[in-house]
Short mmCIF file of C-alpha atoms in Angstrom, two decimals:
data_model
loop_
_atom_site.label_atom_id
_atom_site.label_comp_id
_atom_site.label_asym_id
_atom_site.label_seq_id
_atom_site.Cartn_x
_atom_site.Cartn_y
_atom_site.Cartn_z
CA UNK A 1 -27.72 -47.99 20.55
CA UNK A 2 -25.47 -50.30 18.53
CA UNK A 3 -27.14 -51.90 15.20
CA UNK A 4 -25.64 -55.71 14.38
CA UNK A 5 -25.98 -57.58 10.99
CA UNK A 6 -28.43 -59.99 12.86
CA UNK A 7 -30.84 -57.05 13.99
CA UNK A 8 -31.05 -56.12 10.34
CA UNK A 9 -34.35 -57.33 8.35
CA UNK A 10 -33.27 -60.03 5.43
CA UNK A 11 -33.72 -57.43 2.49
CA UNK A 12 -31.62 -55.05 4.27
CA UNK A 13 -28.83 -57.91 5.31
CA UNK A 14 -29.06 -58.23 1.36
CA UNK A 15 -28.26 -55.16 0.43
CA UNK A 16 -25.49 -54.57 2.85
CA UNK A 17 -23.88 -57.75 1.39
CA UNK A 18 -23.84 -56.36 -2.11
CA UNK A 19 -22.98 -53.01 -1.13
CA UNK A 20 -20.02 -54.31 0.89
CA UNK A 21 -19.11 -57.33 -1.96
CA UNK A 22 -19.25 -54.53 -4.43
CA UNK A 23 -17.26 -51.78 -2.73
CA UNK A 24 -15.01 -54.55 -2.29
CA UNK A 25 -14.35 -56.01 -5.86
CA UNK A 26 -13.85 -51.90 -6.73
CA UNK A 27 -11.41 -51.90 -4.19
CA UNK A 28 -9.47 -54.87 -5.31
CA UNK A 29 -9.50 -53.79 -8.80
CA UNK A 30 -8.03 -50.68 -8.29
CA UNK A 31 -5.78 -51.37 -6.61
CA UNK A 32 -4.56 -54.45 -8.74
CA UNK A 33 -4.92 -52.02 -11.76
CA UNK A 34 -2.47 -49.17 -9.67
CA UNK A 35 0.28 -52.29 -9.54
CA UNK A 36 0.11 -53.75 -12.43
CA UNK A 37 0.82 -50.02 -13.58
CA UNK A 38 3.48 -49.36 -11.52
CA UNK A 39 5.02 -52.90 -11.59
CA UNK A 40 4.48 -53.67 -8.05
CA UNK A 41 2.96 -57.51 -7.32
CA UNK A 42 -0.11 -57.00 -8.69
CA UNK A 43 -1.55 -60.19 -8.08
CA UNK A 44 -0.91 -60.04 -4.42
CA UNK A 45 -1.82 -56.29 -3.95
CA UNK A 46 -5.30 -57.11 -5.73
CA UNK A 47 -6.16 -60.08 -3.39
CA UNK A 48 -4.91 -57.61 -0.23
CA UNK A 49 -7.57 -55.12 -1.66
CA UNK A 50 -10.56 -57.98 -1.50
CA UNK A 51 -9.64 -58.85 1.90
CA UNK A 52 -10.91 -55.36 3.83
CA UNK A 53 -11.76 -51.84 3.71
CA UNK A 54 -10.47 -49.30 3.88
CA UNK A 55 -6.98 -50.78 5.29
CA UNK A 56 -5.84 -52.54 1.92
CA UNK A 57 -5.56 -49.47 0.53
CA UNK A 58 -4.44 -47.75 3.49
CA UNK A 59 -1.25 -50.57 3.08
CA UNK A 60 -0.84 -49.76 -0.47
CA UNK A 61 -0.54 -46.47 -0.04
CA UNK A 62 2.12 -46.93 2.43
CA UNK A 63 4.05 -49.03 0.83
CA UNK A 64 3.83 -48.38 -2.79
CA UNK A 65 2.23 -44.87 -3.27
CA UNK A 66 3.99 -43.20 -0.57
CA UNK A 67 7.40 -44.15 -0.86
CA UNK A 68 7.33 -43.52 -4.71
CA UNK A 69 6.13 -40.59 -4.27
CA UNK A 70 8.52 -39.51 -1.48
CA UNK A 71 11.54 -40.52 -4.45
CA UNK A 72 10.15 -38.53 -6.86
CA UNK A 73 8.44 -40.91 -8.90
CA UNK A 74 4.64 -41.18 -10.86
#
């Protein structure tokens, strides 16, 4: 049984909406924060982390954490 958005009562469409909006903004800020830090585009980075979830940071990780990381870096 697969449960859409539009089977969902209004209240509970609500709260998904916030939850998701929220988890979001947390996301974006983060990450925006993390490149800013680390001198990476931070701008750019923090509107990738609004677009989606979990995959921004799943990119960011890639290609900022990771290969920092893998040089010996923060």
């Amino acid at each position: 049984m697969r449960l859409e958005v539009t089977e969902m009562s209004l209240t509970a469409q609500i709260i998904f909406f916030i939850v998701l909006a929220t988890l979001m903004l947390t996301q974006g800020t983060i990450i925006f924060l993390s490149a800013r830090k680390r001198g990476k585009n931070a701008w750019f980075w923090g509107f990738i982390g609004l677009l989606n979830i979990p995959s921004s940071f799943l990119l960011y990780y890639f290609f900022v954490i990771y290969p920092e990381r893998k040089k010996g870096g923060s």
